[in-house]
Tab-separated table of C-alpha atoms in Angstrom:
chain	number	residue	atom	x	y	z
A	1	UNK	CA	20.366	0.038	-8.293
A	2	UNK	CA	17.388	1.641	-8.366
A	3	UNK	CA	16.655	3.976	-4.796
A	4	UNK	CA	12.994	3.723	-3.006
A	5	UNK	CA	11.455	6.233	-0.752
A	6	UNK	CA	8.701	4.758	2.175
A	7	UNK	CA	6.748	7.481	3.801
A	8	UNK	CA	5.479	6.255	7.369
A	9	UNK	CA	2.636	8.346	8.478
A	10	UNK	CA	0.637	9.258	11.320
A	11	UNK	CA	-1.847	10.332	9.307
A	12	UNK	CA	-5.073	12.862	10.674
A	13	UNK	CA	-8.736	13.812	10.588
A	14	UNK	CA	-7.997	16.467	8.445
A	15	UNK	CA	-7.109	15.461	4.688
A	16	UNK	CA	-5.933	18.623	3.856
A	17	UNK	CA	-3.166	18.160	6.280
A	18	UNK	CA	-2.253	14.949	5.204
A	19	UNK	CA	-2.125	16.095	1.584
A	20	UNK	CA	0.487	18.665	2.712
A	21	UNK	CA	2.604	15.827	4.315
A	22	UNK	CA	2.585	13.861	1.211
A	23	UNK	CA	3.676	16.255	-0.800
A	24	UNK	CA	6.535	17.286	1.345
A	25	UNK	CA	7.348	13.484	1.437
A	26	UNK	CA	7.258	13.264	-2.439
A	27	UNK	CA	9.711	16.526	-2.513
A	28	UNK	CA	11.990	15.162	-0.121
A	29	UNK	CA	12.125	11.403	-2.337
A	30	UNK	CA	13.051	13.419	-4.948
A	31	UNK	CA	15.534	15.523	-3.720
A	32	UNK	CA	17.015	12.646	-2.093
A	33	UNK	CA	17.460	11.149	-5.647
A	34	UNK	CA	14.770	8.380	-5.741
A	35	UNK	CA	12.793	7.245	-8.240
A	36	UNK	CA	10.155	6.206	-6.241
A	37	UNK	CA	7.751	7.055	-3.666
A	38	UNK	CA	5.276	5.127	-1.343
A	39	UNK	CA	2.805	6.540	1.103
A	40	UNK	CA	0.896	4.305	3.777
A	41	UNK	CA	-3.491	3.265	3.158
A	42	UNK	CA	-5.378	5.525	4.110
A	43	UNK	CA	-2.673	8.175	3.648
A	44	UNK	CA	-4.939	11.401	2.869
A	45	UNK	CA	-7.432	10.678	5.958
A	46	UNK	CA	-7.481	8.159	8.583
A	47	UNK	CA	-10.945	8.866	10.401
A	48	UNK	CA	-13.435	6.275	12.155
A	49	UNK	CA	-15.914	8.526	12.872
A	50	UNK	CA	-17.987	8.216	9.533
A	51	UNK	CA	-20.307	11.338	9.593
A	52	UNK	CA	-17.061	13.542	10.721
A	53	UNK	CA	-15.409	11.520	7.266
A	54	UNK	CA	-18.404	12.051	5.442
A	55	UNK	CA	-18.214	15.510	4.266
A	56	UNK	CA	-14.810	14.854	2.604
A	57	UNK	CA	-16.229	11.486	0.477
A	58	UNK	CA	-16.432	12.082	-2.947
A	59	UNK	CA	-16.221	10.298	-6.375
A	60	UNK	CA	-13.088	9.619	-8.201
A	61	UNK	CA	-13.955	12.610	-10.797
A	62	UNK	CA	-14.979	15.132	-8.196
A	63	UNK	CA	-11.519	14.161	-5.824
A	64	UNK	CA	-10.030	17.874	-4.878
A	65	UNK	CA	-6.767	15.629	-3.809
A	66	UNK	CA	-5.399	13.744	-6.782
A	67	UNK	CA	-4.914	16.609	-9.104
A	68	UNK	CA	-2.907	18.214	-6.795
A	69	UNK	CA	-0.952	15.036	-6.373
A	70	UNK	CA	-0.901	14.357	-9.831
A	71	UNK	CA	0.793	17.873	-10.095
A	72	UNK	CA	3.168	17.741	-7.416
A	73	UNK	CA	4.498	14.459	-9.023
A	74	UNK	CA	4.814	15.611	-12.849
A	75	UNK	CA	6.853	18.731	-11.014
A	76	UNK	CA	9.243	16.820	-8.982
A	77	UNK	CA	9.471	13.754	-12.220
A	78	UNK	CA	8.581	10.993	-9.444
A	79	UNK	CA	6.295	7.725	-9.841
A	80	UNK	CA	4.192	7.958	-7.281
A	81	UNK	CA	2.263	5.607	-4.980
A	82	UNK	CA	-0.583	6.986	-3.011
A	83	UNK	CA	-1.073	4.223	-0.667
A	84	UNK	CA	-4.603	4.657	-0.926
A	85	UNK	CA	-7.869	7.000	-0.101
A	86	UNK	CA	-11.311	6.924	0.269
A	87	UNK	CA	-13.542	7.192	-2.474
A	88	UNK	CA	-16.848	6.834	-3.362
A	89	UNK	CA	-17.819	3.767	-5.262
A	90	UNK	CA	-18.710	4.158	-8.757
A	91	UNK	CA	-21.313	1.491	-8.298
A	92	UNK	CA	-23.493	4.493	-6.423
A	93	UNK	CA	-24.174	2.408	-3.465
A	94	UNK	CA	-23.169	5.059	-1.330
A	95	UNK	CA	-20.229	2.194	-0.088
A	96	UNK	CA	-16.563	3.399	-0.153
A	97	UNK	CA	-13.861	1.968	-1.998
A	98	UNK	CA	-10.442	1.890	-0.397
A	99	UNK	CA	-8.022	2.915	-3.685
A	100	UNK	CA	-4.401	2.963	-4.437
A	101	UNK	CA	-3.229	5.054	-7.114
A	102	UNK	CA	0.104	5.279	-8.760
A	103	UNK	CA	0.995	8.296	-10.318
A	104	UNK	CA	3.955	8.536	-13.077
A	105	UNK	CA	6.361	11.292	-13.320
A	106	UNK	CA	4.110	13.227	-16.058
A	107	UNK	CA	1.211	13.329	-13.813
A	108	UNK	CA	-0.882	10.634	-15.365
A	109	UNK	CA	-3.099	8.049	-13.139
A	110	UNK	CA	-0.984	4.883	-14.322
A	111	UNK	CA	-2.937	2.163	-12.433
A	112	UNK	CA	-5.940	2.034	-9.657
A	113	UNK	CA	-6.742	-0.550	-7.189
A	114	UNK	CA	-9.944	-1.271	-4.834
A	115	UNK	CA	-8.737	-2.628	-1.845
A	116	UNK	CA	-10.486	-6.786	-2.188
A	117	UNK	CA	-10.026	-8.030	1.182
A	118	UNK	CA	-12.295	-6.367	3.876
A	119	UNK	CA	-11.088	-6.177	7.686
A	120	UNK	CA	-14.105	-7.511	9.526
A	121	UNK	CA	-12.298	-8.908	12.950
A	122	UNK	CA	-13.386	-9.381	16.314
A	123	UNK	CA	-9.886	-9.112	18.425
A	124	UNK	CA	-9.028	-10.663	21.843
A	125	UNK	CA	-8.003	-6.671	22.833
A	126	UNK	CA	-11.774	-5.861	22.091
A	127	UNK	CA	-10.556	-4.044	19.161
A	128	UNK	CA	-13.650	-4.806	16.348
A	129	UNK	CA	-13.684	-3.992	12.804
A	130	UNK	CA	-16.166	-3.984	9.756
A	131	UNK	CA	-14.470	-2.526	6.830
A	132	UNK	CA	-17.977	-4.360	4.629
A	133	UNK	CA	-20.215	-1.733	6.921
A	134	UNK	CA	-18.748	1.064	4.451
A	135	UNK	CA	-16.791	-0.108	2.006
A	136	UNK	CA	-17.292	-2.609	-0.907
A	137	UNK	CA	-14.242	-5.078	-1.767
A	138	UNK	CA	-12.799	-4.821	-5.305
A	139	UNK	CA	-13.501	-7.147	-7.962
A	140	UNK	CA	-9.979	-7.986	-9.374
A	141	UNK	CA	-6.267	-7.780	-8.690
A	142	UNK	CA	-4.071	-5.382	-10.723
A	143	UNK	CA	-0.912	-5.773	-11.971
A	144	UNK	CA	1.081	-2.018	-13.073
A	145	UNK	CA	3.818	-1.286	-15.518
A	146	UNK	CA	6.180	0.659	-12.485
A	147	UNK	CA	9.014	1.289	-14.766
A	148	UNK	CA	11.604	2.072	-11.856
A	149	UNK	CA	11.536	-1.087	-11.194
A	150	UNK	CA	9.099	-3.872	-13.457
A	151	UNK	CA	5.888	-5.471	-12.577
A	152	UNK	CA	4.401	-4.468	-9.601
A	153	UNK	CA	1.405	-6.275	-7.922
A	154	UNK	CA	-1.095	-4.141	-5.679
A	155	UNK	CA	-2.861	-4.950	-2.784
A	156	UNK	CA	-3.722	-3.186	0.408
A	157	UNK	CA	-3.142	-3.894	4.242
A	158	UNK	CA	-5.388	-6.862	5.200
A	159	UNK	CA	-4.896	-8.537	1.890
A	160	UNK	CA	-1.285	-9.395	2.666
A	161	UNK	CA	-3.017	-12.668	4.426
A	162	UNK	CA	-4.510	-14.214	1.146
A	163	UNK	CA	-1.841	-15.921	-0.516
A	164	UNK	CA	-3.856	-16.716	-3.579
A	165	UNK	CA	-3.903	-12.718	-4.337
A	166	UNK	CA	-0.122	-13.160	-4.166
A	167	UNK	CA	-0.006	-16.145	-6.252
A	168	UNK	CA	-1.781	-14.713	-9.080
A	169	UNK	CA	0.591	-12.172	-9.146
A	170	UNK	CA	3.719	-14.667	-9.091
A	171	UNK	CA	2.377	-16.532	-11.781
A	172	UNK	CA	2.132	-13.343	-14.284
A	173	UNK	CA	5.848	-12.679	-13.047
A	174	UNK	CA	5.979	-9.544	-10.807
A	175	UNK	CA	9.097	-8.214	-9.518
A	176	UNK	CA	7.583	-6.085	-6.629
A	177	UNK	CA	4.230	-6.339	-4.250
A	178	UNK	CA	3.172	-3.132	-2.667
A	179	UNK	CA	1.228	-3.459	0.410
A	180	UNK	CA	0.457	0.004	2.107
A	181	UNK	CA	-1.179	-0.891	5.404
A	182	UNK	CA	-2.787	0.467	8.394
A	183	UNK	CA	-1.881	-2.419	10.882
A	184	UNK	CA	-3.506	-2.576	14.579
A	185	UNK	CA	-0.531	-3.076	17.282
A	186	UNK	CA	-1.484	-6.488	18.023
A	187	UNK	CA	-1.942	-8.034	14.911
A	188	UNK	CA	1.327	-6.266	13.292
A	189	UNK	CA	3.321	-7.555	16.648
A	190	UNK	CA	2.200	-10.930	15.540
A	191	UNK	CA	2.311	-11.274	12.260
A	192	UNK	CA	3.140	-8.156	10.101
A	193	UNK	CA	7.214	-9.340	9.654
A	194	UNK	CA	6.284	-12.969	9.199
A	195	UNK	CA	3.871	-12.452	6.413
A	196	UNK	CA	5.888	-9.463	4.560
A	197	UNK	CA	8.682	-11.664	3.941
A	198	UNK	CA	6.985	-14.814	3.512
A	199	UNK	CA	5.324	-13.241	0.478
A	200	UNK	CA	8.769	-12.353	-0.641
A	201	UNK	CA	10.358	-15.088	-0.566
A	202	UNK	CA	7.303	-17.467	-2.043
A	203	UNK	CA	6.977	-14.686	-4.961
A	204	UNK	CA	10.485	-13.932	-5.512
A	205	UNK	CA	9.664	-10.684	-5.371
A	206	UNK	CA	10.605	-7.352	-3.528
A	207	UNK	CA	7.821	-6.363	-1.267
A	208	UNK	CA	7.504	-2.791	-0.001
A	209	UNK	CA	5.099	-2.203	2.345
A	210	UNK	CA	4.430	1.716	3.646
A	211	UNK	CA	2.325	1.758	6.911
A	212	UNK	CA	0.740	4.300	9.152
A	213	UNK	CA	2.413	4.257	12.997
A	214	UNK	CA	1.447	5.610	16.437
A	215	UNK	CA	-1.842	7.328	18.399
A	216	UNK	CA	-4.075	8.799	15.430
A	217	UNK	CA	-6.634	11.745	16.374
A	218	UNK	CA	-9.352	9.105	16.029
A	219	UNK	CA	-7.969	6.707	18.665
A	220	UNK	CA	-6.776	4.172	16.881
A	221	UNK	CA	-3.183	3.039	17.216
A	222	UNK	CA	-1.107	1.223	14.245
A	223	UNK	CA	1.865	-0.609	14.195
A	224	UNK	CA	4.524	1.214	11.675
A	225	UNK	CA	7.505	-0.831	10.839
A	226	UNK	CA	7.493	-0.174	7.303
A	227	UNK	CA	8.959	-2.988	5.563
A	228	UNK	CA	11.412	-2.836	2.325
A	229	UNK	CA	12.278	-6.561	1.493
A	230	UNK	CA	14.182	-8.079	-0.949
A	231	UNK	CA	12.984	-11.594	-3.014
A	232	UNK	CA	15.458	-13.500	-0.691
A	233	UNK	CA	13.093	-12.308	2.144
A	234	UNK	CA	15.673	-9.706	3.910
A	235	UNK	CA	14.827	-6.801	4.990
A	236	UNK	CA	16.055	-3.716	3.728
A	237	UNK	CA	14.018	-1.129	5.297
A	238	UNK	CA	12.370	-1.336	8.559
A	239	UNK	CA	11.091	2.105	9.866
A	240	UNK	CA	10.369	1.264	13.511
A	241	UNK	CA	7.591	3.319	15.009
A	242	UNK	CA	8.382	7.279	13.608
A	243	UNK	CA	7.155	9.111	11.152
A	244	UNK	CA	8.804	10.121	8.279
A	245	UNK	CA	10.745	9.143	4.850
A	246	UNK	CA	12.793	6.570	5.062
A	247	UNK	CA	15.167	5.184	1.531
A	248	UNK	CA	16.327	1.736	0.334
A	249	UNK	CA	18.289	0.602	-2.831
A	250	UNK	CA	17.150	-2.030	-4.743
A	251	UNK	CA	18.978	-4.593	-6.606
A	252	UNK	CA	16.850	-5.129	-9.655
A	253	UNK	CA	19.569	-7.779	-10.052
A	254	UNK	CA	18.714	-9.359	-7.125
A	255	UNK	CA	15.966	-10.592	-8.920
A	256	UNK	CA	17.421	-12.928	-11.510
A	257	UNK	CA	20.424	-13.942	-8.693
A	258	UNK	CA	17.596	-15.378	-6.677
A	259	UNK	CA	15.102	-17.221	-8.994
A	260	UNK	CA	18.011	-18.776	-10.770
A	261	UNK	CA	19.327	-20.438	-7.168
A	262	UNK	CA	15.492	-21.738	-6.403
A	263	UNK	CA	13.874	-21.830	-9.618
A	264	UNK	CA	10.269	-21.799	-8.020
A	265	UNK	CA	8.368	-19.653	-10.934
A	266	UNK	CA	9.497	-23.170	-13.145
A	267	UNK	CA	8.936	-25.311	-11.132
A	268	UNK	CA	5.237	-24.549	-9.837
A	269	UNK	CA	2.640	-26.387	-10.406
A	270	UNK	CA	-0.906	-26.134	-11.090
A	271	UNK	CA	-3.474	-27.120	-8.545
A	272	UNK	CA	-7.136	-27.306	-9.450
A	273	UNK	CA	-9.411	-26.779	-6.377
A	274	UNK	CA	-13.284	-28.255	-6.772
């Protein structure tokens, strides 16, 4: 058994105040004995007001937040999963990139992700969204060595809803999908369960999913329920609507028990698409 901590945030305008609640988030996963820890996207700063979130944009080399994180995780020995941030593209478009990190417990950057999926939505609340006005996609899945636990496919938020992203990363045999998230209300009353353990269950795979919850300073409301679920597609974790740390235990045995009742990693088949 291998024991998970989920941070669900609330997260502000001001990144240095969300860098203070991560790191009292990673402390308490590690005094709590896990091996883990998850924060939600956008975990450092959650702002739609783009010249107030301006001044705090820089590139990856010039970030004043992941060597302190990077720190804070070699001194508490805890892999680390920083949802993601904003960061300047290196492509010096002036676009953002939307970037998970995971940290391991010696400090080192261990794998990155750009967020591939943009949220560009018109919704029947009048809620609209266009992630592409800012930010540029990524160019490739990633697949990390998260020795807790195995292989662990990234992917961010609104990329839980292409199942080809998934697949990729069922074919090359991950045990776990991490989807931090910053659901709306509407769209994560609809469909946020449904799809978290439907890529579960189609993957085999545990699925841990860290989200931001509640009224943020900017306006925007998001859903919470941050998800834990295991490759049969039940849910061990679901946070409700607070903030805070929440723990599961994970099985890694589960795993094997699973794929050898529905053997669907043998038995899947190739389809070519013209």
């Amino acid at each position: 058994m291998t024991l998970v901590a989920v941070h669900q945030m609330r997260s502000r305008i001001d990144p240095f105040v969300n860098l203070e609640c991560v790191i009292s988030g990673i402390e308490q996963a590690s005094i709590e004995g896990a091996t883990s820890y998850f924060a939600p996207e956008m975990s450092l700063l959650l702002d739609r007001d783009r010249n107030r979130a301006a001044v705090h944009m820089s590139y990856e080399a010039d970030n004043k937040w992941m060597p302190i994180l990077q720190k804070t995780a070699a001194r508490y020995g805890i892999w680390s999963h920083i949802g993601s941030i904003p960061v300047l593209h290196d492509d010096a478009s002036g676009r953002l990139a939307n970037r998970t990190y995971i940290i391991d417990p010696l400090g080192r950057i261990a794998a990155r992700y750009d967020k591939m999926h943009l949220f560009d939505v018109d919704l029947a609340t009048g809620e609209s969204w266009r992630e592409s006005n800012v930010y540029r996609g990524g160019d490739a899945p990633m697949l990390a060595d998260f020795r807790p636990i195995g292989i662990m496919g990234l992917s961010i938020c609104y990329d839980i809803r292409f199942p080809d992203l998934y697949s990729y990363y069922a074919r090359r045999n991950a045990h776990i999908l991490a989807v931090p998230a910053a659901f709306t209300v509407p769209t994560g009353e609809a469909h946020w369960h449904v799809l978290l353990r439907a890529r579960a269950i189609e993957s085999e795979a545990f699925v841990i999913a860290a989200a931001q919850c509640g009224l943020h300073e900017d306006g925007r409301r998001t859903y919470g329920h941050s998800l834990v679920v295991d490759p049969w597609g039940e849910v061990l974790l679901d946070m409700g609507d607070e903030e805070g740390v929440g723990f599961a235990e994970l099985d890694i045995g589960r795993l094997a028990e699973v794929r050898s009742q529905i053997p669907v990693h043998a038995n899947r088949q190739t389809i070519e698409t013209g």
